[in-house]
mmCIF file of C-alpha atoms in Angstrom:
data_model
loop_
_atom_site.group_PDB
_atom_site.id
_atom_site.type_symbol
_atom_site.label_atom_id
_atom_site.label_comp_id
_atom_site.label_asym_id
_atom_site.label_seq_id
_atom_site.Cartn_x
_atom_site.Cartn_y
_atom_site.Cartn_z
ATOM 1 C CA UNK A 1 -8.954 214.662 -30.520
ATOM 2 C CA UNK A 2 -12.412 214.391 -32.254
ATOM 3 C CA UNK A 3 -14.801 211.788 -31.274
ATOM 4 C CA UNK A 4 -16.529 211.824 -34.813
ATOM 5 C CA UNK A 5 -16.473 209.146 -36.674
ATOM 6 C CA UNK A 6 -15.607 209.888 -40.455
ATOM 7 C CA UNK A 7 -19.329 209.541 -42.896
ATOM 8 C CA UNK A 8 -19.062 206.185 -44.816
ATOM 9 C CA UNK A 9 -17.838 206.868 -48.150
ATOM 10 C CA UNK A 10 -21.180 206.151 -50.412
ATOM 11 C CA UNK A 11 -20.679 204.357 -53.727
ATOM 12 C CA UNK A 12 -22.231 205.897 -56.766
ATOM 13 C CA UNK A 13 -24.988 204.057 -57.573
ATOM 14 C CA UNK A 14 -24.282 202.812 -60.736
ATOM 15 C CA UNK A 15 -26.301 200.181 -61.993
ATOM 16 C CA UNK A 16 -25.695 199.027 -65.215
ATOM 17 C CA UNK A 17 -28.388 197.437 -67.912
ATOM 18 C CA UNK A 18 -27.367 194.206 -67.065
ATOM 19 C CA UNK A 19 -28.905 194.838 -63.105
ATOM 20 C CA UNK A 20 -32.096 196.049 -64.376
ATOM 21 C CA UNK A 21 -32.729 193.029 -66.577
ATOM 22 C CA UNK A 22 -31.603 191.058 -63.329
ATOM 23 C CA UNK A 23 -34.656 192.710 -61.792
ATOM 24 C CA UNK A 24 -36.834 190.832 -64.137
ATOM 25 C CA UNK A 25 -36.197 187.400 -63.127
ATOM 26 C CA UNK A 26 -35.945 186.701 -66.524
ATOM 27 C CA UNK A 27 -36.000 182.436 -65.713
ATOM 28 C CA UNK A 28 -39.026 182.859 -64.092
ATOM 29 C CA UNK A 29 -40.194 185.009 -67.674
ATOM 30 C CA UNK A 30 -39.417 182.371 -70.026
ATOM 31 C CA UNK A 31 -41.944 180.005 -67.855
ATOM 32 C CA UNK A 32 -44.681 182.736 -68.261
ATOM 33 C CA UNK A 33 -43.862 183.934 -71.759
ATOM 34 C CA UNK A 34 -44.124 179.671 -72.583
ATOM 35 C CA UNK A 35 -47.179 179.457 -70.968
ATOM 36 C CA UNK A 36 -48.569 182.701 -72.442
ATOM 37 C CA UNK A 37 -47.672 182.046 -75.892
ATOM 38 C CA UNK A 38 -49.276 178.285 -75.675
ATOM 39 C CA UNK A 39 -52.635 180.064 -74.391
ATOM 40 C CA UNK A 40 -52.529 182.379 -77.260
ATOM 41 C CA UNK A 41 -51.699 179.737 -79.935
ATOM 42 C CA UNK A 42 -53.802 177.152 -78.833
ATOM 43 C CA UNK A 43 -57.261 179.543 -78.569
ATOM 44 C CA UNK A 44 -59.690 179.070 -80.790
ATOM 45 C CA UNK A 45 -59.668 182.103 -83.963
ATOM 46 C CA UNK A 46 -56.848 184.408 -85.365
ATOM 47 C CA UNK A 47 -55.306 187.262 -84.149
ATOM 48 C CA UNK A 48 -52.959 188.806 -86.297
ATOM 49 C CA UNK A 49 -49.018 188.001 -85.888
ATOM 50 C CA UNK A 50 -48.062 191.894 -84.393
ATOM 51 C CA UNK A 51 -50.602 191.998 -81.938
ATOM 52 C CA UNK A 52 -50.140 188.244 -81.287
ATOM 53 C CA UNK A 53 -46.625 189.492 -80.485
ATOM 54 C CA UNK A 54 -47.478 192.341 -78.484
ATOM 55 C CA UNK A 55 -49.836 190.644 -76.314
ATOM 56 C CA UNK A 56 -46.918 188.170 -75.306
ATOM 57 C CA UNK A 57 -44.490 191.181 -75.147
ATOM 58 C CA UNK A 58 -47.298 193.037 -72.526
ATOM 59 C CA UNK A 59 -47.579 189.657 -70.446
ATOM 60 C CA UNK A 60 -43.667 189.507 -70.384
ATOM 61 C CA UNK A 61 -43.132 192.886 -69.213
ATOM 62 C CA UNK A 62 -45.377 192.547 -67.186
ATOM 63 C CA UNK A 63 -44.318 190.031 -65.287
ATOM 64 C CA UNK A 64 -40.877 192.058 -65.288
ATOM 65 C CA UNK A 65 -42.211 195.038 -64.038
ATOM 66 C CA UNK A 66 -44.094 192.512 -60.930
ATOM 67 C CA UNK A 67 -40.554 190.652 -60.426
ATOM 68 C CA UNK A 68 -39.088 194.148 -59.867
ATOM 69 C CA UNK A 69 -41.593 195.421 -57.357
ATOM 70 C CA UNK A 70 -41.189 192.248 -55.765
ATOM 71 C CA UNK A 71 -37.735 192.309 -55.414
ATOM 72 C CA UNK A 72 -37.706 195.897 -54.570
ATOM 73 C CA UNK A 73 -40.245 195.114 -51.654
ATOM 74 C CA UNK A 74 -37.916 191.815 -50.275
ATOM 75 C CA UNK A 75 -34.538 193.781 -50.830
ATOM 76 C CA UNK A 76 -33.437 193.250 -46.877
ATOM 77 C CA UNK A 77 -35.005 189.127 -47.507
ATOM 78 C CA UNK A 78 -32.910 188.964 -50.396
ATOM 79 C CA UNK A 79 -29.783 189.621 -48.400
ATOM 80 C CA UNK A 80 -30.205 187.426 -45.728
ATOM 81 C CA UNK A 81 -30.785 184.645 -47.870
ATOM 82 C CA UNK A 82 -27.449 182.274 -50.049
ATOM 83 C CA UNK A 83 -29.817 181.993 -53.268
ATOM 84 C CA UNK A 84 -31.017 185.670 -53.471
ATOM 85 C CA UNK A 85 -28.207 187.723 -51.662
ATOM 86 C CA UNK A 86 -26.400 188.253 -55.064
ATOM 87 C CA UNK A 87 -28.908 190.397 -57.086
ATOM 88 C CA UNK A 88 -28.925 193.874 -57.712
ATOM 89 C CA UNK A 89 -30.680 195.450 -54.219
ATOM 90 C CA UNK A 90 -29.038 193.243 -51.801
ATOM 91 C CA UNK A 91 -25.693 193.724 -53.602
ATOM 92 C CA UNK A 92 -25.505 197.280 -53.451
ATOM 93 C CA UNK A 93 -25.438 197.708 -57.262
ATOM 94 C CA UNK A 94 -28.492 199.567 -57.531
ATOM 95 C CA UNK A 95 -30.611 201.747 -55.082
ATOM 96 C CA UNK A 96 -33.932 201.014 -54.002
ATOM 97 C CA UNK A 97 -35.548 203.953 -55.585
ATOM 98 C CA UNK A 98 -34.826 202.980 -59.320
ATOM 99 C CA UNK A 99 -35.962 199.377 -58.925
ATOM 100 C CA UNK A 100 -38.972 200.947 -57.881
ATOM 101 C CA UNK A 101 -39.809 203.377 -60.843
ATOM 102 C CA UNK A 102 -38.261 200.965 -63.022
ATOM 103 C CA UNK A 103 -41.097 197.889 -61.517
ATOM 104 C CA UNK A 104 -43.820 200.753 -61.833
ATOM 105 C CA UNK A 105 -43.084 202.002 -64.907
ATOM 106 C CA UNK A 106 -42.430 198.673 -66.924
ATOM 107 C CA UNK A 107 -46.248 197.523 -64.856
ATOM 108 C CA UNK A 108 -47.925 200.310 -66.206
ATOM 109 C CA UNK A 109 -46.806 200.598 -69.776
ATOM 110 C CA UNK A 110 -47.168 197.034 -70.429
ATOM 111 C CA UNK A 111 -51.136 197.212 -68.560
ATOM 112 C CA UNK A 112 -51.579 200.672 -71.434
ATOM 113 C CA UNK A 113 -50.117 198.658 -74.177
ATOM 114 C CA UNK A 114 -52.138 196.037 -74.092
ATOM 115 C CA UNK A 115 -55.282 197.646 -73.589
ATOM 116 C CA UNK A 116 -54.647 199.870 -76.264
ATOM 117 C CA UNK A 117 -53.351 197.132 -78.656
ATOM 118 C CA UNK A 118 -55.251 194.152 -77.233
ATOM 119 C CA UNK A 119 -58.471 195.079 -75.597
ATOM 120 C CA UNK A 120 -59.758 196.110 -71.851
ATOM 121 C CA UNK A 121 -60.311 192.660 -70.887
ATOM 122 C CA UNK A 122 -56.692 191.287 -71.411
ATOM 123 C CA UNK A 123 -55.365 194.551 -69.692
ATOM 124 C CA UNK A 124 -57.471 194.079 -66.886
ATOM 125 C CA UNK A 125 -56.407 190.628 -65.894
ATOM 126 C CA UNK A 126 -52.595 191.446 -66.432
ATOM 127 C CA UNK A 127 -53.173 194.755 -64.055
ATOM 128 C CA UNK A 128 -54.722 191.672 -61.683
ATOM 129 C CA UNK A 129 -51.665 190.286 -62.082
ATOM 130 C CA UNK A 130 -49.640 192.471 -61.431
ATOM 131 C CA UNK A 131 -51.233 193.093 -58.263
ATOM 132 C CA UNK A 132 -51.938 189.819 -57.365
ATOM 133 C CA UNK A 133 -47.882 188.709 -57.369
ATOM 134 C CA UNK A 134 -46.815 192.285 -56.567
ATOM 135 C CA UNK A 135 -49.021 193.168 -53.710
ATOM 136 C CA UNK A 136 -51.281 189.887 -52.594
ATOM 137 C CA UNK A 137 -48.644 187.398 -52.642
ATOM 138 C CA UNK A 138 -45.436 189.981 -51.896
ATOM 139 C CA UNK A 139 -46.454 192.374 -49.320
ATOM 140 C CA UNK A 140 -49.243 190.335 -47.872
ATOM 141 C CA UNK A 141 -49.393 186.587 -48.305
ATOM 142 C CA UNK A 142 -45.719 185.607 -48.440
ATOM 143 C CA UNK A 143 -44.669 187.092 -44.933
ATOM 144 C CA UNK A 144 -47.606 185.805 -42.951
ATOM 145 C CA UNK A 145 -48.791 182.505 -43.966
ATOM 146 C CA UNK A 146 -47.628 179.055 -45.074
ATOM 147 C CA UNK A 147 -50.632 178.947 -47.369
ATOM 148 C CA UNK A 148 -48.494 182.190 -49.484
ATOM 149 C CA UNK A 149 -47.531 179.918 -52.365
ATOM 150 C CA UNK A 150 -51.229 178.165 -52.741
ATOM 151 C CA UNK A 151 -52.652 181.356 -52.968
ATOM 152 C CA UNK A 152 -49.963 183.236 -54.384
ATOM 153 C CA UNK A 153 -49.357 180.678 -57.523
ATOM 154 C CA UNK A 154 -52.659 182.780 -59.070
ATOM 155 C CA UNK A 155 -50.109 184.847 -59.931
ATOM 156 C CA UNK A 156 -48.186 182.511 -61.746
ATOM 157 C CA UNK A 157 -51.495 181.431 -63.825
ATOM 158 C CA UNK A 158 -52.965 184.375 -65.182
ATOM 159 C CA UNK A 159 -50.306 184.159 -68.642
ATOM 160 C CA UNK A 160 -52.457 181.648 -70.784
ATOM 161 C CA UNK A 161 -55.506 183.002 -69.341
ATOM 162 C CA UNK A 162 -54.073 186.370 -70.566
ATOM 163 C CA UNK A 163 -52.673 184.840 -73.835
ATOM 164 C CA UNK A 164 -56.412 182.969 -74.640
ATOM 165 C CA UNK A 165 -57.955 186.197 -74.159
ATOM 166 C CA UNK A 166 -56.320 188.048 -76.237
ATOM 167 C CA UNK A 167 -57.642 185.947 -79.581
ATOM 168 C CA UNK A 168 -61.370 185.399 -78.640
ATOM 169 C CA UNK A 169 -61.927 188.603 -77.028
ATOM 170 C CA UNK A 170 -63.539 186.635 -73.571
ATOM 171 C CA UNK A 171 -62.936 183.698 -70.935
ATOM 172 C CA UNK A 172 -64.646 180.438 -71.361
ATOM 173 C CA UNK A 173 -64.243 177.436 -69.574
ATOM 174 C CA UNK A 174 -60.638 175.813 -71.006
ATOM 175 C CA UNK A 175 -58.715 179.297 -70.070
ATOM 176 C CA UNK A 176 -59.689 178.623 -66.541
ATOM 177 C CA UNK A 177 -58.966 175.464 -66.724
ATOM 178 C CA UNK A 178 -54.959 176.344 -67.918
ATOM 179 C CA UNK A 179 -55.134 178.835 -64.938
ATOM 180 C CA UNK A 180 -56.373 175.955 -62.932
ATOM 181 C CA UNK A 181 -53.462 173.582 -63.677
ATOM 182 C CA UNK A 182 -50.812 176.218 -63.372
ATOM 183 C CA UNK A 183 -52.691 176.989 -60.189
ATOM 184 C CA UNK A 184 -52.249 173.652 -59.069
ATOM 185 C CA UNK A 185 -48.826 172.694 -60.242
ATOM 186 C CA UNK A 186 -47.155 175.972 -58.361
ATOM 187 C CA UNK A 187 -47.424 174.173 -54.575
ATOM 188 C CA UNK A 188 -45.906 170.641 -55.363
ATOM 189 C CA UNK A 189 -42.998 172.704 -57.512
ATOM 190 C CA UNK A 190 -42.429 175.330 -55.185
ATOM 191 C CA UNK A 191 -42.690 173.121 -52.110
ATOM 192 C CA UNK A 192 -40.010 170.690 -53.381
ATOM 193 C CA UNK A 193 -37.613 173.521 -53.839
ATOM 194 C CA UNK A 194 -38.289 174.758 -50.128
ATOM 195 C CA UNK A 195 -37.677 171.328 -49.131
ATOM 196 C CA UNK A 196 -34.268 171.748 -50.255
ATOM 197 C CA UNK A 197 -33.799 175.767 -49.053
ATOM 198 C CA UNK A 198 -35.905 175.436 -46.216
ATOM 199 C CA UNK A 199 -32.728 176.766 -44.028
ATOM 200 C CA UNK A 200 -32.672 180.152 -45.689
ATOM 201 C CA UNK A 201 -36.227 180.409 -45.695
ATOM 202 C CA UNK A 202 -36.075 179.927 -41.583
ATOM 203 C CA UNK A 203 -33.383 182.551 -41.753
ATOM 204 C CA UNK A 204 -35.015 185.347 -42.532
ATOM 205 C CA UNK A 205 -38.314 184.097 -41.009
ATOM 206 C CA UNK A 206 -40.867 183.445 -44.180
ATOM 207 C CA UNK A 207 -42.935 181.102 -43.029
ATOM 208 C CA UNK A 208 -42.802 178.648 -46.026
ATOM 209 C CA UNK A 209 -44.624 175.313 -45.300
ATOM 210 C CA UNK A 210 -41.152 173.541 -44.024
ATOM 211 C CA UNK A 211 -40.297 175.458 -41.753
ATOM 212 C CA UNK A 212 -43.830 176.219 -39.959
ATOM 213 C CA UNK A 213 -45.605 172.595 -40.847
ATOM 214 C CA UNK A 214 -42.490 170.760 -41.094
ATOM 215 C CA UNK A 215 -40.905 168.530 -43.519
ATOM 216 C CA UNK A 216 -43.876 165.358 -43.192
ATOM 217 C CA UNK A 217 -46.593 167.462 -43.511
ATOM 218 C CA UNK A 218 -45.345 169.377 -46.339
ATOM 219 C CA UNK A 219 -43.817 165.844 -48.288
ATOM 220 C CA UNK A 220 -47.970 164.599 -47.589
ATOM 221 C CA UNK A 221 -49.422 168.055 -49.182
ATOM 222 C CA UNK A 222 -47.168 167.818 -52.337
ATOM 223 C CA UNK A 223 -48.378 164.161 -52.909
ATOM 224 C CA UNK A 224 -51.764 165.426 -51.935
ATOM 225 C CA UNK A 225 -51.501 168.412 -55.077
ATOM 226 C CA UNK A 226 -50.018 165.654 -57.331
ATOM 227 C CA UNK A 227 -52.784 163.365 -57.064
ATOM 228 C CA UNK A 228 -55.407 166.343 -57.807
ATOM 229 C CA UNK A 229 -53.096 167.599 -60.837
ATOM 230 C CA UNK A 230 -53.346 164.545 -63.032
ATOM 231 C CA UNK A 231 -57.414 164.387 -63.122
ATOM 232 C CA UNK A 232 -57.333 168.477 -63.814
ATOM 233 C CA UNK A 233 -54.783 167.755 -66.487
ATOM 234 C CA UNK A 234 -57.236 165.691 -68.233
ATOM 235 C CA UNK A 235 -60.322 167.489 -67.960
ATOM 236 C CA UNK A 236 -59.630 169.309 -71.535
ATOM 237 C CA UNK A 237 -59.360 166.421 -72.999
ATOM 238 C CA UNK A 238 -62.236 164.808 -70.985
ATOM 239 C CA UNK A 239 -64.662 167.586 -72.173
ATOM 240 C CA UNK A 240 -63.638 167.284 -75.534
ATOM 241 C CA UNK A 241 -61.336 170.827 -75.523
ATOM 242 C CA UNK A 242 -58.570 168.936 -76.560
ATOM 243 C CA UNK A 243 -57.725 165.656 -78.888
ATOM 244 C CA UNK A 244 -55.549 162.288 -78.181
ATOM 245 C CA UNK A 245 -52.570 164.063 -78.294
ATOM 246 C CA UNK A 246 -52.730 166.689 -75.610
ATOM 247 C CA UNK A 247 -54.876 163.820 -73.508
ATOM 248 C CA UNK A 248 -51.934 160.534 -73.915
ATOM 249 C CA UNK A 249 -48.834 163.487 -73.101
ATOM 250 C CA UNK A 250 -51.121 164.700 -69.855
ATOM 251 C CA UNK A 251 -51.867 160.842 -69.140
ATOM 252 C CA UNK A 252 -48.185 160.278 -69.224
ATOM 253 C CA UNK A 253 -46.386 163.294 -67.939
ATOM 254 C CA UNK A 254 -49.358 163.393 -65.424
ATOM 255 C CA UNK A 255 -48.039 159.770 -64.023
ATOM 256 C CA UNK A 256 -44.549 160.751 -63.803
ATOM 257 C CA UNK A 257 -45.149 163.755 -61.655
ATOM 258 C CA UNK A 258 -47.199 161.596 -59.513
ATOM 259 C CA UNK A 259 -44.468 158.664 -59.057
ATOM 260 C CA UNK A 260 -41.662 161.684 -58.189
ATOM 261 C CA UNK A 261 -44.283 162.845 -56.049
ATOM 262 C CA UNK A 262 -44.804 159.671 -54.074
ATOM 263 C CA UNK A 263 -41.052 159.249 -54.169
ATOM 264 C CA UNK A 264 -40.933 162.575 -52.370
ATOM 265 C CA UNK A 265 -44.051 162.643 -50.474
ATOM 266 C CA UNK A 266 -43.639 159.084 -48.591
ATOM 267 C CA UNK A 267 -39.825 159.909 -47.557
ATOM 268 C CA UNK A 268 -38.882 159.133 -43.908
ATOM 269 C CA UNK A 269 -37.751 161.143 -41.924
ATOM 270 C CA UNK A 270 -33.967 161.951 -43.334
ATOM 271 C CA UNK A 271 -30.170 162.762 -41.569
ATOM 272 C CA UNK A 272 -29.508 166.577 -41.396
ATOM 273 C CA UNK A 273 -26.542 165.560 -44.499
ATOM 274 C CA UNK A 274 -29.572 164.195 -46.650
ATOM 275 C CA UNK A 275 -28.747 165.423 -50.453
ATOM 276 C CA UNK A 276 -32.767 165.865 -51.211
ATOM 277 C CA UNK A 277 -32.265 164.301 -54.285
ATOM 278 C CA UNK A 278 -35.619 163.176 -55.103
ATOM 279 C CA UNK A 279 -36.601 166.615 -53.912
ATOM 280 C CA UNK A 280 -33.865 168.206 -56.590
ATOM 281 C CA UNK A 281 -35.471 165.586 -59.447
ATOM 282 C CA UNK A 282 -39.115 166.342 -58.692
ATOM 283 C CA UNK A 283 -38.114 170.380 -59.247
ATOM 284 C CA UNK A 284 -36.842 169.807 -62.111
ATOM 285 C CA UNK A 285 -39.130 167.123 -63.633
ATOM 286 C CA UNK A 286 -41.958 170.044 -62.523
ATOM 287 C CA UNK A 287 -40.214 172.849 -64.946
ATOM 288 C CA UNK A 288 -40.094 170.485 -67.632
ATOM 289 C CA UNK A 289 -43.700 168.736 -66.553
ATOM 290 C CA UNK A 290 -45.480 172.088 -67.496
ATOM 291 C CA UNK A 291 -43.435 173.237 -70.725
ATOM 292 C CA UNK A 292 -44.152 169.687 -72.153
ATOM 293 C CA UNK A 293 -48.030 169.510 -71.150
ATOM 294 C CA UNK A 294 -48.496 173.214 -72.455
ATOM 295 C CA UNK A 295 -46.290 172.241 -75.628
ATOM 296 C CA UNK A 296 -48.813 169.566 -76.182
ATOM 297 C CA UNK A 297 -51.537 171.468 -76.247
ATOM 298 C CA UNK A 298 -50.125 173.471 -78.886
ATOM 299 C CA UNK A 299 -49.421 170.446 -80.917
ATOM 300 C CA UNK A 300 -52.795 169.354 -80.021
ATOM 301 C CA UNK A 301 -54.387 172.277 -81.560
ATOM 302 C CA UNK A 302 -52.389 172.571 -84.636
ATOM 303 C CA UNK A 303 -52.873 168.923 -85.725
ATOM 304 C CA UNK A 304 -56.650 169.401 -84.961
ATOM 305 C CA UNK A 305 -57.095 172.199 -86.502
ATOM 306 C CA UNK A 306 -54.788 170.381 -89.683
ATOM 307 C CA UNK A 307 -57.180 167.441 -89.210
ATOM 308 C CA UNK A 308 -60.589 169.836 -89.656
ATOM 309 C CA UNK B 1 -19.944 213.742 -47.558
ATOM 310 C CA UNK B 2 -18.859 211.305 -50.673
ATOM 311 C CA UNK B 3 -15.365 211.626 -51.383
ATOM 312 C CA UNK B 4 -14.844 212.663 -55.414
ATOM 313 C CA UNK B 5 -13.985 209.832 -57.489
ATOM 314 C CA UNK B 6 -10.685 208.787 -59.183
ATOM 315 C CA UNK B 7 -10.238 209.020 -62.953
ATOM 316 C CA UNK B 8 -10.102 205.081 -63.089
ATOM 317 C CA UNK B 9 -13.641 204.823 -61.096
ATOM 318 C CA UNK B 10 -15.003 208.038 -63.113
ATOM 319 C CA UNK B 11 -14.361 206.168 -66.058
ATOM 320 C CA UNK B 12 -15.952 202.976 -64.959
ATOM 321 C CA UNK B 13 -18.725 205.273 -63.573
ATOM 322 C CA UNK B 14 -19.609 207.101 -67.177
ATOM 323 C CA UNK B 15 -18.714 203.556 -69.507
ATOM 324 C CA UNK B 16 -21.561 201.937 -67.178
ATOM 325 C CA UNK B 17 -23.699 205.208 -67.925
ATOM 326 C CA UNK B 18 -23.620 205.192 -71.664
ATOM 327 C CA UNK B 19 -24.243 201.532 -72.027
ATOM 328 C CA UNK B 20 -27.528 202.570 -69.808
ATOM 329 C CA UNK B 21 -27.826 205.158 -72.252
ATOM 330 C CA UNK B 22 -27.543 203.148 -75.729
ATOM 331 C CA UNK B 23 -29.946 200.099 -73.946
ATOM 332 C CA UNK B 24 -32.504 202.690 -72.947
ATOM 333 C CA UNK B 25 -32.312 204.158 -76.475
ATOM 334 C CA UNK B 26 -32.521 201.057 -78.380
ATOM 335 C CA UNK B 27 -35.715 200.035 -76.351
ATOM 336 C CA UNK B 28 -37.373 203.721 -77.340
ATOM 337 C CA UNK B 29 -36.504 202.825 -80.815
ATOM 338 C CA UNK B 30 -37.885 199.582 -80.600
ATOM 339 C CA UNK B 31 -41.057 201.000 -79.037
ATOM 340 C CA UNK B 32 -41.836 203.921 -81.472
ATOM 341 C CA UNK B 33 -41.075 201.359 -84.446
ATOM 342 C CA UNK B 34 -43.483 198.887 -82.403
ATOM 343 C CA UNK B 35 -46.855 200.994 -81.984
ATOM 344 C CA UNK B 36 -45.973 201.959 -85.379
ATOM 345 C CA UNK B 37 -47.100 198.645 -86.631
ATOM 346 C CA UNK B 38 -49.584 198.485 -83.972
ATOM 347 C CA UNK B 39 -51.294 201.353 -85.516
ATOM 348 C CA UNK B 40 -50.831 200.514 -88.896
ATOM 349 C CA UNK B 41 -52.401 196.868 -88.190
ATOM 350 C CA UNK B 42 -55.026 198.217 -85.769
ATOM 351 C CA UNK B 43 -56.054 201.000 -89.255
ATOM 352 C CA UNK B 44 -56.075 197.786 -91.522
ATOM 353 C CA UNK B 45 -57.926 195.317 -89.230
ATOM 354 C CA UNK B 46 -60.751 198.143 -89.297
ATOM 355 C CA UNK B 47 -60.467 199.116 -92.721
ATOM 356 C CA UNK B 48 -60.859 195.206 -93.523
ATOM 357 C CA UNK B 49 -64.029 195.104 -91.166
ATOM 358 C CA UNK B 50 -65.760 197.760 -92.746
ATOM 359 C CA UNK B 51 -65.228 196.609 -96.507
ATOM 360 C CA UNK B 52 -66.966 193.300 -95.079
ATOM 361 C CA UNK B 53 -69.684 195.117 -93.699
ATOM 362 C CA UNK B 54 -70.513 197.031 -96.387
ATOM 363 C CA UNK B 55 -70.020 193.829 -98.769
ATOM 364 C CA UNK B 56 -72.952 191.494 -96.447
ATOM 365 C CA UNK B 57 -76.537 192.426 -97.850
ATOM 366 C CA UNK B 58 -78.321 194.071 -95.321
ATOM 367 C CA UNK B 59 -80.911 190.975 -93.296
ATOM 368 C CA UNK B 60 -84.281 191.456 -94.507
ATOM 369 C CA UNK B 61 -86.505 193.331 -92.244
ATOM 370 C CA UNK B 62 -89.078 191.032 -90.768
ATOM 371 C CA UNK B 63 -92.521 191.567 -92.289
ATOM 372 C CA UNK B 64 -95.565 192.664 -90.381
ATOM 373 C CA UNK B 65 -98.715 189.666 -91.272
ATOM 374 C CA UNK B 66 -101.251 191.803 -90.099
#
């Protein structure tokens, strides 16, 4: 009788539109297609409604085509972990190589579009970004250090910087500043949802700031970010960027983070059965926190601009 | 070896093809019909720029005193 075992039967790789939009992250998009849009509508000048368009449609795909090269790159992390194991890769519903192509291509057309539409500048800071969430934080950052989503949330702050750009034509100080807040705001949201997934995280070994600094340290840091968010929030209006409007919402939503924060940050030590729900509140409020202060600053703009 | 497929999975198998088909389609469409616009934006933004130019008076040349 044969020893061989029969081959596996392969299933066709059949992916389906659906799985390739997956490999966008498209709730992570709306966040940077928000916060993209606000930088282009509250820049100073006009840019005409098509490109306007276009840029935002470049700094979406873009981030689509970095989600996918990211996800293609953590297919095996994915699996191993209860919030991720379901996507495309990790399920088996599409094969490795296609996420690939499909992260390249989607990176590269969106990085030709917008130079072509847009300018060089613009299309040079989305290629950084690209590279900076696709390579930097991905393949570098994220599997090494604890510090991965301080440095890493660059990635997440290049959209209004992007979006500003693409109406004056340069950087000046109140782009950077948007960067800076996004910049700023990633650590305190992205720590409080570790807090609450820190198990899978240990899992499959990323060293996120729970699991290698532990829970005290990491509950000090995002009260620590808080309490240097609210005085960067108010710089624009501080240095006369911005009017009352933008200035009162930062003041206020600006406090609120900071209370969760404390709520969060000065926790003793908890049971193993503890339902993190000031954790749970303080990511959510932190979504909400930064389409609300970018909304204002829209609002902000238009009623100054109404005022003038 | 893959074993060949059963007329219920082939089925599955080509449906999930042509609806990768039509979306890939309908986002070429989309694209063409976008850098149309582009272009004819791009041609009227620098047809616009150039009527202004030629509109502004030259600046007078400065004047040697000597």
């Amino acid at each position: 009788m044969s020893t061989v075992q029969p081959s596996p039967i392969v299933a066709p790789m059949t992916a389906e539109w659906r799985d390739f939009f997956a490999l966008t992250k498209p709730r992570v998009m709306t966040l940077v297609i928000f916060t993209g849009l606000c930088g282009l509508l509250a820049a100073p000048g006009h840019v005409h409604p098509v490109l306007g368009f276009t840029a935002i449609l470049c700094i979406a795909v873009a981030a689509g085509g970095a989600a996918a090269l990211n996800m293609w790159w953590e297919a095996d992390i994915d699996a191993g972990m209860k919030r991720t194991r379901h996507r495309p890769l990790p399920a088996g519903r599409m094969d490795p190589i296609s996420a690939r192509d499909f992260g390249v291509a989607l990176s590269c057309g969106a990085v030709i579009t917008m130079a072509l539409a847009i300018g060089w500048l613009a299309a040079g800071i989305l290629a950084l970004s690209i590279f900076y969430y696709a390579w930097i934080y991905t393949v570098w950052l994220k599997p090494r250090t604890p510090q991965n989503i301080v440095i890493g949330g660059g990635a997440g702050a290049f959209p209004p910087l992007i979006g500003w750009i693409a109406v004056t034509g340069h950087i000046t100080l109140m782009p950077v500043l948007l960067f800076l807040i996004i910049f700023l705001w990633t650590p305190p949201h992205f720590w409080a949802l570790a807090l609450f997934v820190q198990i899978d995280y240990s899992n499959v070994g990323i060293p996120m700031m729970p699991v290698v600094a532990g829970e005290r340290s990491t509950r000090h840091q995002i009260l620590g970010y808080a309490v240097v968010l609210l005085p960067l929030t108010l710089l624009p209006w501080w240095l006369g960027y911005t009017g009352r409007i933008y200035g009162l919402s930062a003041l206020g939503l600006g406090l609120g983070f900071l209370a969760l924060s404390a709520h969060v940050g000065l926790r003793r030590p908890l049971p193993a059965d503890d339902a993190m729900t000031p954790e749970k509140r303080l990511f959510k409020y932190s979504i909400l926190y930064l389409f609300v202060l970018f909304g204002m600053l829209v609002v902000d703009h238009l009623a100054t601009t109404a005022g003038a | 070896m893959t074993q060949p497929m059963t007329p219920t999975e082939l089925a599955a198998f080509r449906a999930r093809q042509k609806s990768r088909s039509r979306a890939l389609a309908l986002v070429l469409g989309a694209l063409v019909v976008l850098f149309f616009v582009i272009s004819l934006v791009k041609i009227k933004n620098a047809a616009d720029l150039r009527h202004q130019m030629a509109m502004t008076p030259p600046a007078a040349e400065p004047t040697d005193s000597h």
